[in-house]
Amino acid sequence: MSNHKKQSAPKSTKRQAHRSSAVDKLSTPLPVRWTPLWVAFAANLLLFALTYLLFSPQFNTRDDTGMMFLAAGKVIALEPTEYLIFTNIIIGHILKALYLVAPSMAWYAWYLVATLFAAHVALLYVMLSRKRTIVVLALYTAYFFVSGAYMLLSLQFTMTSSIAALGSMALLFFLPYPERDDESSWVQNLTTLQGLSLPVLFGVLLLVWSFMIRMEACLMVLACIMPLLGVRMVFADSRGWLLRQLPALAIGIILCMGAYSYNSYRYNSWGTFNYIEFNKLCSEFLDVNIVRRTVLSPQTAATVLKAGGNWSMDDLEMLQNWFFMDEKLYTTESLTRVRDELVRLTTTTRSNAQEQSDNEAHQTSLRQKLYQRQIATFTSDRALYSFAVAMVAACLMLPFNRKAALYTAGFLVTLFAVALYINEKTLLRDTLERVTHPLFACVCLLPMLLTEKRSSQAIHQRTTLRLVGSALALTVVFIAVFNTCVGYAATSRQIKSDSKELESIIQTLYPHADQLFVVWADGFPFQYVAPFSSLDAFASFHALWLSWSERTPTSKAVLERFGVQNIYWDLATKPNVVFLLSLNQNMRPELRYPTRYGKYMVEHYGRVVNDKGGSRFLTNYPETDPSFAYRTYMVGKMELDSAPTTPRTPQP
């Protein structure tokens, strides 16, 4: 009997088999009984609970704190109101009703968290519906700690609206439907509304909800998603998948238009003027900072301000620093005239050669700053971490073909254009992470939303390249998850310290029911208010907040409650009306808020305002500490001196 030697398989075949087995393990499907919906719900419930168990949340901006106060009827409002300014009045009605039923509940924070939860459940549900494997859960968990948890721990309505819009788009356009539909089938669906399944209906509701939270954020996400839909239309064998969604889209558009119209109608009849239009004009001076986009000589500036609104330079500086309570001086018409004149001067050739040269040099420097801002946006830690997660997801889940390349190119070009627009609008202020962060969250999630069920041959296509690319990016992902969690922990410790500091400040102020604090911009650390904390500590704390809400009927009701008819005059004459300023506002030469107020009183009323002692710092931080921006400083009392000049405005 002859012996036959075993022939060993080639080494290359063994290596390929080893690599294939690695991919197979990553592609192991979840148990059949684990349906996508229940897995998405349970996974997000666990991740949300773990995030709030380990870390402490805060509001990302003071805007959310202000809207919470308005909805709850605290601090800057005498009673709950539906007019939240930045959010649709329909949501305001819901929050107002909830606060009237249970005033001690943190309804505003819970509404943001509930929206984020619904959006993330929708996103993971769509991903698992497209590819129900372990790797999807692993990649989603990495996304969550890199990006999703940040939105939970820095609650902000713009970010919430953005992620809700992405969740709605996932349900409407990325659920797996057959690409080839018989023509009669989609026509029948269109006429009988059979295409309106529960996921699609929930997607419509999520879209409308996102639109009502923050219209601009919703439209921004839609703009980024549009190129992906275009690529899918080009490669699809049939348009049935899109036509099937027409009833849902029509319902969503109608509901959004209805919500927008109702919101506009209510605000147009709120108070004596169109506050929304007025607030947008103010943002041109405050957010876009149109004044600093051109170079003006003192003579040109005086001419523009005089002709546009009969303003002085101090009047303009008061507006730029959030004190525009003078209803006769700061009107919609005067703001429009000054704004238009400043825009004209940005591109107009000046008669003065030196001024023209300075303006051209200034425009060049602004373009350079925009270029640097754009680079900084895409090279920030959060952006790099998001691209690392996206790279791992793309290597493990997307095929290498022209369709995937067009998906990637279309989205990245749109992302770059949207970021460029945002950076241009906010060039002369801090980078708006609340706007850019959701964009990078989209970067993380899109490869998982675009994955397809491929054959085993396609799965192992270019396995070596996939594993090498995944290994490199996976290292960055581990670093990203670790660094972000360390950052969350450090921020949580600071939040707890800030909460104690806020309690100390309130106790030191000892507010009482007949006292009105005038908080100038960031003069009081409202951002230290914890999202889920009780507002009982502010029961006797009443304030006029010199910010986006100062000219609203809600603020006027607060002034009437304290008998204030002219806030400029009453700050210096009424003993129960006092300033709250930060140390930063009082000490920095370019701010000097009390000095600005004093100049205004001299110009308009011909009276000098002095600080009548009693001024004190309300924290224990050393004055030499450079990070003193939000330490509260209270001007004990202001008093009037003699009248050295002829006033521009008659005395009250």
XYZ file of C-alpha atoms in Angstrom, residues 7 34 39 47 54 149 159 177 179 193 219 239 263 310 314 326 350 352 396 408 437 464 469 517 557 574 605 649:
28
model
C 0.105 18.382 0.060
C -32.705 40.497 18.321
C -31.532 46.319 19.796
C -25.403 54.141 26.480
C -20.446 58.545 34.774
C -22.106 61.581 24.325
C -27.114 70.282 18.016
C -35.974 49.047 0.192
C -34.025 49.100 -5.634
C -50.576 55.884 0.859
C -31.925 72.867 6.735
C -36.919 55.617 -9.006
C -44.847 80.799 14.451
C -28.535 109.484 14.622
C -20.822 105.038 22.027
C -33.547 102.605 24.045
C -13.333 105.355 -0.721
C -9.713 108.935 0.936
C -15.137 47.430 7.106
C -17.846 60.206 -0.279
C -20.066 69.264 15.796
C -5.757 43.096 3.061
C -6.686 50.621 6.822
C -30.827 92.632 38.947
C -43.564 92.792 31.964
C -33.888 103.336 42.055
C -29.085 112.809 29.790
C -32.221 112.986 24.979
